[in-house]
XYZ file of C-alpha atoms in Angstrom:
657
model
C 111.604 143.115 120.439
C 111.614 146.050 123.037
C 108.486 148.368 124.855
C 109.461 151.282 122.969
C 106.692 152.062 121.046
C 103.881 150.145 123.801
C 100.824 153.701 124.410
C 99.065 153.592 127.939
C 95.605 154.139 127.680
C 93.793 157.109 129.233
C 91.045 156.186 131.999
C 88.487 157.742 129.846
C 89.411 155.130 126.959
C 90.089 152.183 129.774
C 86.369 152.887 130.977
C 85.066 152.593 127.973
C 86.069 149.450 126.592
C 85.869 147.156 129.588
C 83.363 144.692 129.647
C 82.674 141.849 132.392
C 83.049 138.352 131.643
C 79.684 136.592 131.581
C 78.834 133.237 132.823
C 76.837 131.388 131.262
C 72.893 130.475 132.588
C 73.267 127.056 134.447
C 71.309 124.322 132.551
C 69.768 121.137 134.013
C 71.787 118.219 133.890
C 70.138 115.671 131.563
C 69.713 118.895 129.522
C 73.615 119.847 129.647
C 74.318 115.189 129.075
C 71.634 115.158 125.572
C 73.606 118.309 124.510
C 77.094 116.571 124.710
C 75.597 113.031 123.469
C 74.357 114.574 120.903
C 77.574 117.216 119.753
C 79.450 113.624 119.956
C 77.464 110.954 118.498
C 75.330 113.121 116.081
C 77.899 116.100 114.540
C 75.747 116.368 111.549
C 71.978 116.381 113.528
C 70.984 113.631 111.157
C 67.650 113.503 112.609
C 67.296 117.360 111.534
C 65.562 116.389 108.136
C 62.616 114.681 110.225
C 61.778 117.183 111.964
C 57.655 118.906 111.597
C 57.360 116.444 108.925
C 54.163 113.520 109.047
C 54.753 110.200 110.751
C 54.309 108.546 107.141
C 57.286 111.167 105.528
C 58.812 110.224 108.584
C 58.794 106.718 107.410
C 59.835 106.982 103.733
C 62.549 109.984 105.296
C 64.472 106.878 107.604
C 63.782 104.292 104.210
C 65.855 107.174 102.369
C 68.624 107.085 104.907
C 69.004 103.776 104.429
C 68.528 103.336 101.130
C 69.683 106.470 99.172
C 68.549 104.598 95.553
C 65.298 105.483 97.299
C 66.522 109.447 96.758
C 68.340 109.645 93.980
C 65.883 106.578 92.066
C 62.946 108.619 91.333
C 65.011 111.314 89.989
C 67.289 109.126 87.421
C 67.506 109.747 83.696
C 68.697 107.717 80.431
C 71.096 111.068 80.114
C 72.648 109.130 83.534
C 72.135 105.770 82.515
C 74.447 105.951 78.901
C 77.232 107.650 81.386
C 76.727 104.750 84.663
C 76.612 102.194 81.511
C 80.183 102.675 80.685
C 81.352 103.603 83.497
C 80.192 100.303 84.450
C 81.631 98.150 81.380
C 84.786 100.250 82.206
C 85.446 99.009 85.678
C 84.171 95.834 85.099
C 86.654 95.210 82.440
C 89.843 95.722 85.753
C 87.186 94.316 88.736
C 87.293 90.484 86.919
C 91.110 89.943 86.377
C 91.858 92.067 89.766
C 89.402 89.997 91.134
C 90.918 86.868 90.099
C 94.032 88.083 91.176
C 93.184 89.228 94.262
C 91.396 86.143 95.253
C 94.725 83.787 95.269
C 96.931 86.754 96.698
C 94.032 85.757 99.818
C 95.551 82.465 99.360
C 91.137 81.503 97.939
C 89.678 80.190 95.075
C 90.439 82.444 92.269
C 85.950 81.814 91.609
C 85.456 83.882 94.671
C 87.511 87.067 93.186
C 84.111 87.328 90.999
C 81.886 85.927 93.888
C 83.026 89.072 95.979
C 82.293 91.356 92.829
C 79.167 90.323 92.054
C 76.830 90.516 95.456
C 78.832 92.988 97.228
C 78.562 95.925 94.479
C 74.540 95.220 93.990
C 74.081 95.815 97.959
C 76.315 99.135 98.151
C 74.453 100.357 94.542
C 71.318 100.125 97.670
C 72.665 101.403 100.387
C 75.626 103.462 99.461
C 75.992 107.227 99.863
C 78.786 107.502 97.170
C 78.340 108.314 93.678
C 81.809 107.387 92.705
C 83.231 104.337 94.593
C 83.400 101.139 92.853
C 83.328 98.202 95.445
C 85.217 95.526 95.278
C 88.339 93.135 96.628
C 91.633 94.657 97.532
C 94.788 93.501 97.763
C 95.798 95.384 101.465
C 92.337 92.602 102.948
C 93.024 90.036 100.743
C 97.060 90.183 101.820
C 95.983 90.711 105.786
C 93.122 87.609 105.753
C 96.263 85.373 103.916
C 98.466 86.618 106.552
C 95.929 85.975 109.147
C 94.440 82.744 108.672
C 98.053 81.062 107.618
C 99.303 81.575 110.727
C 95.972 79.449 112.052
C 95.280 76.975 108.999
C 97.799 76.001 106.209
C 95.214 76.751 103.196
C 96.659 73.896 101.020
C 96.566 71.388 103.142
C 92.939 72.173 104.259
C 91.404 74.256 102.140
C 87.381 73.492 103.630
C 88.284 75.132 106.602
C 90.563 78.017 105.180
C 87.915 79.295 103.091
C 85.164 78.484 105.946
C 87.204 80.948 108.179
C 87.356 83.551 105.382
C 83.699 83.527 105.483
C 82.955 83.857 108.966
C 86.104 86.704 109.412
C 84.354 88.729 106.341
C 80.864 87.942 108.559
C 82.212 89.801 111.794
C 84.196 92.599 109.588
C 80.508 93.380 108.227
C 79.165 93.236 111.852
C 81.915 95.354 113.497
C 81.567 97.900 110.543
C 77.959 98.162 110.035
C 78.056 98.198 114.224
C 80.388 101.317 114.429
C 77.856 102.779 111.931
C 74.342 102.239 113.598
C 75.942 103.009 116.943
C 77.849 106.592 115.270
C 81.106 105.489 116.585
C 82.623 106.361 113.235
C 85.516 108.526 114.582
C 87.210 105.326 116.633
C 88.351 104.534 112.412
C 89.542 108.162 113.105
C 92.681 106.689 114.556
C 94.058 105.740 111.464
C 95.684 108.916 110.646
C 96.412 110.203 106.810
C 100.487 109.640 107.795
C 99.387 105.674 109.235
C 97.448 105.120 106.372
C 99.989 106.141 103.948
C 102.871 103.911 105.025
C 101.118 101.174 105.868
C 99.406 100.777 102.648
C 103.222 101.744 101.275
C 104.507 98.610 103.597
C 101.395 96.191 102.550
C 102.704 96.800 98.911
C 106.370 96.054 98.744
C 105.061 93.357 100.928
C 102.721 92.244 97.988
C 105.281 92.581 95.410
C 108.280 90.879 96.306
C 105.162 88.124 97.481
C 104.631 88.429 93.412
C 108.237 86.976 92.673
C 106.742 83.162 93.391
C 104.608 84.019 90.354
C 106.945 85.711 88.361
C 109.501 83.057 88.741
C 107.197 80.073 88.303
C 108.019 79.125 91.862
C 106.538 76.092 93.388
C 107.195 76.604 97.044
C 107.285 79.734 99.023
C 107.126 80.907 102.559
C 104.197 81.756 104.451
C 105.609 84.795 106.036
C 105.143 88.195 105.222
C 108.175 89.610 106.071
C 111.009 91.310 103.170
C 113.683 89.134 105.024
C 111.278 85.784 104.667
C 110.410 86.428 101.145
C 113.680 87.382 99.862
C 115.561 84.055 101.465
C 112.482 82.307 99.961
C 113.028 84.183 95.775
C 117.213 83.616 96.399
C 116.856 79.837 98.179
C 115.041 78.363 95.015
C 117.326 79.674 92.150
C 118.094 76.551 91.054
C 113.809 76.283 90.206
C 113.244 79.725 88.062
C 111.579 79.562 85.232
C 113.090 81.727 82.652
C 109.283 81.315 80.446
C 107.345 82.197 83.410
C 109.868 84.928 84.186
C 110.159 86.102 80.778
C 106.444 86.571 80.343
C 105.948 87.784 83.449
C 108.231 90.586 82.625
C 107.070 91.856 78.898
C 102.451 91.857 80.680
C 103.784 93.668 83.561
C 105.814 96.380 81.098
C 102.716 96.265 78.982
C 100.246 97.451 82.343
C 103.170 100.151 83.239
C 102.723 101.568 79.949
C 99.333 101.926 79.350
C 99.595 103.597 82.750
C 101.718 105.706 82.007
C 100.261 106.802 78.925
C 96.308 106.734 80.303
C 98.165 109.524 83.469
C 99.830 111.630 80.909
C 96.578 111.259 78.815
C 93.398 112.125 80.991
C 91.189 111.514 78.698
C 92.533 108.064 77.136
C 91.729 106.536 80.625
C 90.213 103.881 78.957
C 93.290 102.175 78.139
C 94.776 101.676 81.329
C 92.092 100.507 82.713
C 91.454 98.187 80.420
C 94.667 96.502 79.945
C 94.409 94.083 83.033
C 91.737 92.027 80.898
C 93.533 92.767 77.702
C 96.672 91.404 79.403
C 94.569 88.240 80.950
C 93.225 87.256 76.614
C 96.208 87.900 75.144
C 97.874 85.508 78.040
C 95.193 82.522 77.872
C 95.835 82.734 74.167
C 99.331 82.936 73.973
C 99.019 79.775 76.620
C 96.420 77.846 74.540
C 98.404 78.452 70.750
C 101.853 77.533 72.468
C 100.820 74.868 74.948
C 102.432 76.219 77.477
C 101.515 75.032 80.247
C 103.281 72.074 79.472
C 106.097 74.084 79.847
C 106.223 75.347 83.386
C 103.852 77.651 82.960
C 101.093 77.406 85.346
C 96.964 78.456 85.161
C 94.143 78.935 86.807
C 92.922 75.887 85.774
C 89.011 75.263 85.749
C 86.839 77.746 87.783
C 82.854 76.848 88.490
C 80.530 77.969 86.369
C 77.531 79.249 87.697
C 75.891 82.013 90.345
C 77.359 82.512 93.942
C 75.878 79.565 96.118
C 75.438 79.090 99.605
C 77.633 79.896 102.610
C 75.588 80.894 105.531
C 75.941 77.393 106.697
C 79.788 77.436 106.844
C 80.671 79.443 109.220
C 82.907 78.184 112.167
C 81.735 79.015 115.482
C 84.254 76.598 117.523
C 87.208 76.859 119.186
C 89.989 77.233 118.331
C 89.420 78.887 115.012
C 86.564 81.301 116.231
C 89.119 83.478 117.609
C 91.467 84.112 114.694
C 88.535 84.764 112.906
C 87.281 87.771 115.461
C 90.144 89.242 114.548
C 90.828 88.360 110.985
C 88.027 90.491 110.580
C 88.182 93.295 113.436
C 91.445 93.839 111.270
C 91.290 93.862 108.354
C 86.906 95.450 108.684
C 89.262 98.704 110.376
C 91.504 98.637 107.320
C 89.333 98.090 104.852
C 87.369 100.713 106.396
C 89.345 103.140 106.938
C 90.343 102.282 102.813
C 86.347 102.706 101.351
C 85.504 106.218 103.572
C 88.571 107.658 102.616
C 88.258 107.167 98.616
C 84.667 107.423 98.506
C 85.578 111.005 100.718
C 88.372 112.282 98.166
C 86.271 112.095 94.931
C 83.107 113.341 96.959
C 84.951 116.269 97.148
C 85.719 117.122 93.712
C 82.637 116.486 92.820
C 81.612 118.721 95.634
C 78.741 116.705 97.735
C 79.426 115.172 100.870
C 78.754 111.484 101.982
C 77.949 110.217 105.328
C 81.272 108.127 106.714
C 78.044 106.551 109.247
C 75.706 105.563 106.931
C 78.848 104.694 104.541
C 79.824 102.081 107.866
C 76.470 101.115 107.725
C 76.416 100.450 104.129
C 80.022 98.816 103.575
C 79.176 96.544 106.498
C 75.567 95.140 105.472
C 77.930 94.313 102.088
C 80.087 92.110 104.145
C 77.560 90.709 105.712
C 75.371 89.693 102.665
C 78.504 88.926 100.614
C 79.444 86.482 103.696
C 76.231 84.553 103.277
C 76.997 84.007 99.978
C 80.619 82.529 99.207
C 82.134 86.630 99.246
C 84.918 87.346 100.782
C 85.863 91.161 102.229
C 85.375 93.798 99.673
C 85.847 97.468 100.123
C 86.232 101.123 97.710
C 89.614 99.965 96.054
C 90.938 103.354 95.245
C 92.076 102.671 91.744
C 88.975 100.890 90.422
C 87.380 103.943 91.995
C 89.474 106.023 90.215
C 88.534 105.126 86.957
C 84.777 104.927 87.823
C 85.065 108.463 88.187
C 87.441 109.268 84.880
C 84.454 107.439 82.990
C 82.004 109.943 83.996
C 79.797 108.111 86.750
C 76.593 109.571 87.770
C 75.609 107.230 90.340
C 76.117 104.133 92.193
C 74.125 102.685 89.127
C 77.966 101.615 88.017
C 78.206 99.451 90.754
C 74.767 97.657 89.416
C 76.214 97.891 85.563
C 79.591 95.961 86.695
C 77.691 93.472 89.138
C 75.517 92.356 86.043
C 78.546 92.260 83.842
C 80.587 89.808 86.459
C 76.863 88.019 86.416
C 76.972 87.296 82.617
C 81.035 86.056 82.957
C 79.762 83.636 85.969
C 77.464 81.681 83.590
C 78.699 81.773 80.517
C 82.384 82.997 80.552
C 84.798 81.719 82.981
C 85.368 78.636 81.235
C 87.712 80.966 79.169
C 90.422 81.744 82.203
C 91.226 78.422 82.368
C 94.195 78.976 79.938
C 94.720 82.109 82.433
C 98.829 82.133 83.644
C 98.977 82.917 87.616
C 102.480 84.930 85.733
C 99.968 87.087 84.583
C 97.816 87.345 87.769
C 100.791 88.544 89.494
C 101.859 91.079 86.975
C 98.361 92.536 87.421
C 98.735 92.702 91.297
C 102.276 94.134 90.495
C 101.469 96.661 88.163
C 98.422 97.850 90.769
C 100.494 98.297 93.777
C 103.504 100.133 92.890
C 100.250 102.497 92.451
C 99.656 102.006 97.059
C 103.692 103.592 97.477
C 103.021 106.781 97.618
C 106.766 108.255 98.348
C 105.595 111.866 97.201
C 103.450 111.508 99.696
C 106.017 110.661 102.632
C 108.477 113.298 100.922
C 105.597 115.793 101.879
C 105.090 114.619 105.402
C 109.000 115.217 106.021
C 108.737 118.484 104.594
C 105.557 119.838 106.726
C 105.760 117.404 109.915
C 108.675 115.189 110.824
C 106.395 113.329 113.609
C 104.006 112.231 111.065
C 107.021 111.055 108.571
C 108.164 109.003 111.808
C 104.784 107.609 111.684
C 104.505 106.886 108.610
C 107.946 104.741 108.047
C 106.786 103.266 111.720
C 104.009 102.068 110.087
C 106.244 101.271 106.934
C 109.029 99.007 108.447
C 106.807 97.075 110.536
C 105.029 96.449 107.564
C 107.311 95.160 105.558
C 109.932 94.259 108.029
C 108.157 92.249 110.776
C 104.329 91.427 110.042
C 100.592 93.211 108.885
C 99.804 92.837 112.370
C 103.152 94.613 114.049
C 103.275 97.143 111.333
C 99.775 98.603 112.170
C 100.139 98.215 115.588
C 103.132 100.032 115.499
C 101.305 102.494 113.439
C 98.712 103.169 115.664
C 100.590 103.258 119.025
C 102.498 105.276 117.420
C 99.883 108.364 116.730
C 98.164 107.448 119.632
C 101.428 108.055 120.895
C 101.270 111.784 119.607
C 97.496 111.702 119.983
C 98.409 111.792 124.286
C 102.113 113.898 123.785
C 99.112 116.710 122.021
C 97.203 116.469 125.145
C 99.994 115.965 128.351
C 102.044 118.442 127.010
C 100.097 121.602 125.603
C 101.884 124.217 123.908
C 102.300 127.708 126.336
C 103.963 130.794 125.338
C 104.766 134.497 125.637
C 102.492 137.093 123.858
C 103.758 141.010 122.885
C 101.741 143.835 121.538
C 102.217 144.451 118.520
C 103.333 147.528 117.610
C 100.853 150.037 117.281
C 97.472 148.066 118.157
C 95.681 146.508 120.473
C 96.643 142.820 119.385
C 98.663 140.165 121.221
C 100.100 136.925 119.481
C 103.303 135.036 120.651
C 106.586 136.660 120.478
C 108.024 133.275 118.432
C 105.649 133.882 115.744
C 106.115 137.270 115.688
C 109.562 139.344 116.576
C 108.595 142.555 116.208
C 105.998 142.499 119.469
C 107.232 144.452 122.579
C 107.290 143.423 125.610
C 104.168 145.453 127.983
C 106.430 146.261 131.139
C 105.998 144.816 134.238
C 103.488 142.178 132.732
C 103.701 138.731 131.298
C 100.648 137.102 128.866
C 100.558 133.995 128.533
C 98.693 131.292 126.387
C 97.483 128.105 127.125
C 96.735 126.493 123.446
C 94.597 123.511 124.811
C 92.104 122.432 127.479
C 93.379 122.234 130.739
C 92.576 118.141 132.011
C 94.313 115.795 134.701
C 96.829 114.715 132.027
C 98.286 118.406 131.986
C 98.028 120.061 134.652
C 100.692 119.719 136.059
C 102.637 120.243 133.531
C 101.162 123.108 132.824
C 101.982 124.222 136.185
C 105.276 123.198 136.142
C 105.808 125.148 132.781
C 104.024 127.995 134.080
C 106.347 128.477 136.858
C 109.307 128.631 134.697
C 107.701 130.786 132.524
C 107.565 133.667 135.063
C 111.497 132.454 136.791
C 112.376 133.642 132.758
C 110.668 136.608 133.004
C 111.898 137.790 136.546
C 115.390 137.124 135.805
C 115.636 138.339 132.531
C 114.165 141.939 133.444
C 116.529 141.353 136.979
C 119.803 141.623 134.747
C 117.695 144.536 131.999
C 117.223 146.650 134.942
C 113.010 146.561 133.468
C 110.648 147.321 135.808
C 109.673 144.482 138.076
C 106.836 141.839 137.318
C 103.607 142.940 138.273
C 100.829 140.793 136.411
C 100.568 137.520 134.900
C 97.839 137.599 132.566
C 96.382 133.923 131.693
C 94.915 134.176 127.596
C 92.181 131.397 127.729
C 90.879 131.225 124.096
C 91.881 128.484 123.315
C 91.107 126.679 126.536
C 87.540 124.775 125.080
C 87.076 123.172 128.856
C 88.818 122.369 132.311
C 87.953 119.150 134.691
C 88.702 120.261 138.621
C 92.569 119.065 138.282
C 92.864 121.933 135.786
C 91.082 123.988 138.739
C 93.347 123.085 141.306
C 96.284 123.772 139.149
C 94.811 127.072 138.671
C 94.257 127.617 142.299
C 98.028 126.827 142.754
C 98.938 128.504 140.470
C 97.105 131.709 142.614
C 99.149 131.279 145.510
C 102.237 130.737 143.800
C 101.702 134.013 142.558
C 100.428 135.405 145.050
C 103.821 133.773 147.224
C 105.304 136.151 144.941
C 103.673 139.690 145.551
C 102.453 139.099 141.550
C 98.540 139.311 140.730
C 97.153 136.734 138.604
C 94.985 137.739 135.725
C 92.475 135.904 133.155
C 91.547 136.942 130.032
C 89.287 135.302 127.452
C 87.716 132.083 129.770
C 85.364 130.387 127.447
C 81.586 129.690 128.488
C 82.219 126.029 129.365
C 85.474 127.318 131.395
C 83.680 129.702 133.315
C 80.381 127.417 134.423
C 82.958 125.718 136.223
C 85.288 127.776 137.363
C 82.017 129.316 139.155
C 80.622 126.310 140.615
C 84.273 125.696 141.965
C 84.078 129.306 143.756
C 87.356 130.296 141.804
C 86.320 133.252 140.472
C 85.704 134.169 144.191
C 88.776 133.272 144.771
C 90.706 135.298 141.829
C 87.893 137.982 142.077
C 85.599 138.960 139.415
C 87.344 142.407 138.365
C 90.244 139.990 137.624
C 88.612 138.073 134.980
C 88.801 140.046 131.578
C 86.925 140.038 128.018
C 89.929 140.149 125.725
C 93.601 140.209 126.294
C 93.750 143.764 125.327
C 91.215 145.187 128.111
C 93.643 142.633 130.866
C 96.407 144.690 129.957
C 95.111 148.496 129.796
C 93.197 147.342 133.238
C 96.995 146.143 133.853
C 98.912 149.159 133.754
C 96.226 151.733 134.459
C 96.471 150.229 137.799
C 100.896 149.882 137.623
C 100.433 153.860 137.138
C 97.479 155.603 139.033
C 97.819 152.703 141.636
C 100.860 152.381 144.888
C 102.817 149.054 144.140
C 101.404 147.918 147.576
C 97.946 148.240 146.459
C 97.743 145.578 144.395
C 98.344 142.117 146.829
C 95.498 140.043 146.637
C 93.567 142.148 149.773
C 93.081 145.177 147.828
C 90.218 145.431 144.847
C 91.147 149.092 143.263
C 88.063 148.603 140.749
C 85.508 149.253 143.632
C 86.928 153.205 143.137
C 87.336 152.943 139.840
């Protein structure tokens, strides 16, 4: 980096390129406040479609907004039905065994897994905006419910109260989800970053897999804790109770499930093989137990499942102390996790098919289906990735595939539940382990390490917290680290020196572009964030240090002494009163050192506040420029046409230009 190639502009060139920086016209307070609210809560402008419409048309559009089925339903064709029929039957074959398995994971009666795959998909089909999301229960939410409710109530000793608390927690989860959508507060979910979700899901999957050793090994007594140490201690302290029959069955079925998944991954057109594998294992396992009477030789089975559709449960909610607090806490945490997973999955598949989904509308849909579901013996549901991926690969066209799945589950509830009597629990454990292995995304963790070490720390913090302490602690650790990083971004913004790219008027970071040239007598700094109370003190100290370092460097090389400090404000989207005070202090510091402070490219919001605070009068309009190039040209013009003492704060040579 040097200064030999810098070309000084002529006076005529400078006069042609100088442009004043405008202060935006003042706006009434209420108009400005309204615009701020709109940008915060309505960035997608959902009310745009209602403009210039008749009242009847507005009413119908409002119904379409909350019930998208009214929008795509009239355009539904027989070709769509054929595709959705195949997709719905395919995901039903996955939903039935997974539903039973995940209910056991939550320490709930297995039939609840089927109930939760009947009512909620029907609600989502009417209200959801995703064509590919397949609704049902998920392992992580089931684990959370089992862990958090289990700390308060023992599911074995008091099953009725535990069941009622699960319904109550689901109700509060749905209430929170729907409220976030209606109040346009979906950005809260964004605090669960991608790195947080990768680590959290991986840790939860690890815990779930280890807990399934109870079913695989046929253990009767097992720890209620979810951390790895407690689970492994419980497994290896009961070696004398391991049942080899159960272990062999589990290993065989797990191998079959993993083999089918591997085959479908290698040959995507045979996706249906992995989708049908769980139901196949249930059928084969049930036949094997029935023919060999394995239930009499240490292989536990599901037992009787109640026939019939969902019984109402709105009278079972628990609103009394001390259980209400537990239900609310469980509902809020599981609701946020389920919401983040459902929206992330929906957006992922929408991107593949080139359409958009409304995050806030999805929150209302998911929340409503959980509120309604909790009133009809369902526990928490969302859009699991595995089921949605099968739905996507099966060629679904609309949310009607959820209706087809619900009808298949309804048929199962009415007529087929007795067939699950002999289903071995070890098969359910194998199904859960197979599904959970897909949630341990080690490739994503490696990618985080390569791209962003801090994101990797967030990921591992979530993983270690979930796996070695508890699910709740892991979530808190991950969110805390993510928020800490956000605060660091705000409180410690990037500042860097700019240099001139050879043979141009472009100025870029000297670290990113080592070939840039210094501009003699001028220090150009870029502030890469809004200036707020949280970072104003840091910026004042960092700017002073930049000036000290630049002056020391110039003294050691014997080059032209520093005369001007230019701030490139293009990345400063906003500034508060603390930030303005910081600029005033920096102005005093530069004045005491005999330097001139110059601003380049301040935005409209910044100019408006600088004008109201009288800082523009303090610095002088002639020291604010539209671009860094213009500011440098002006400073160079002064350096080579004015006497050194003409650069102090009392002189205004621009009046003579």
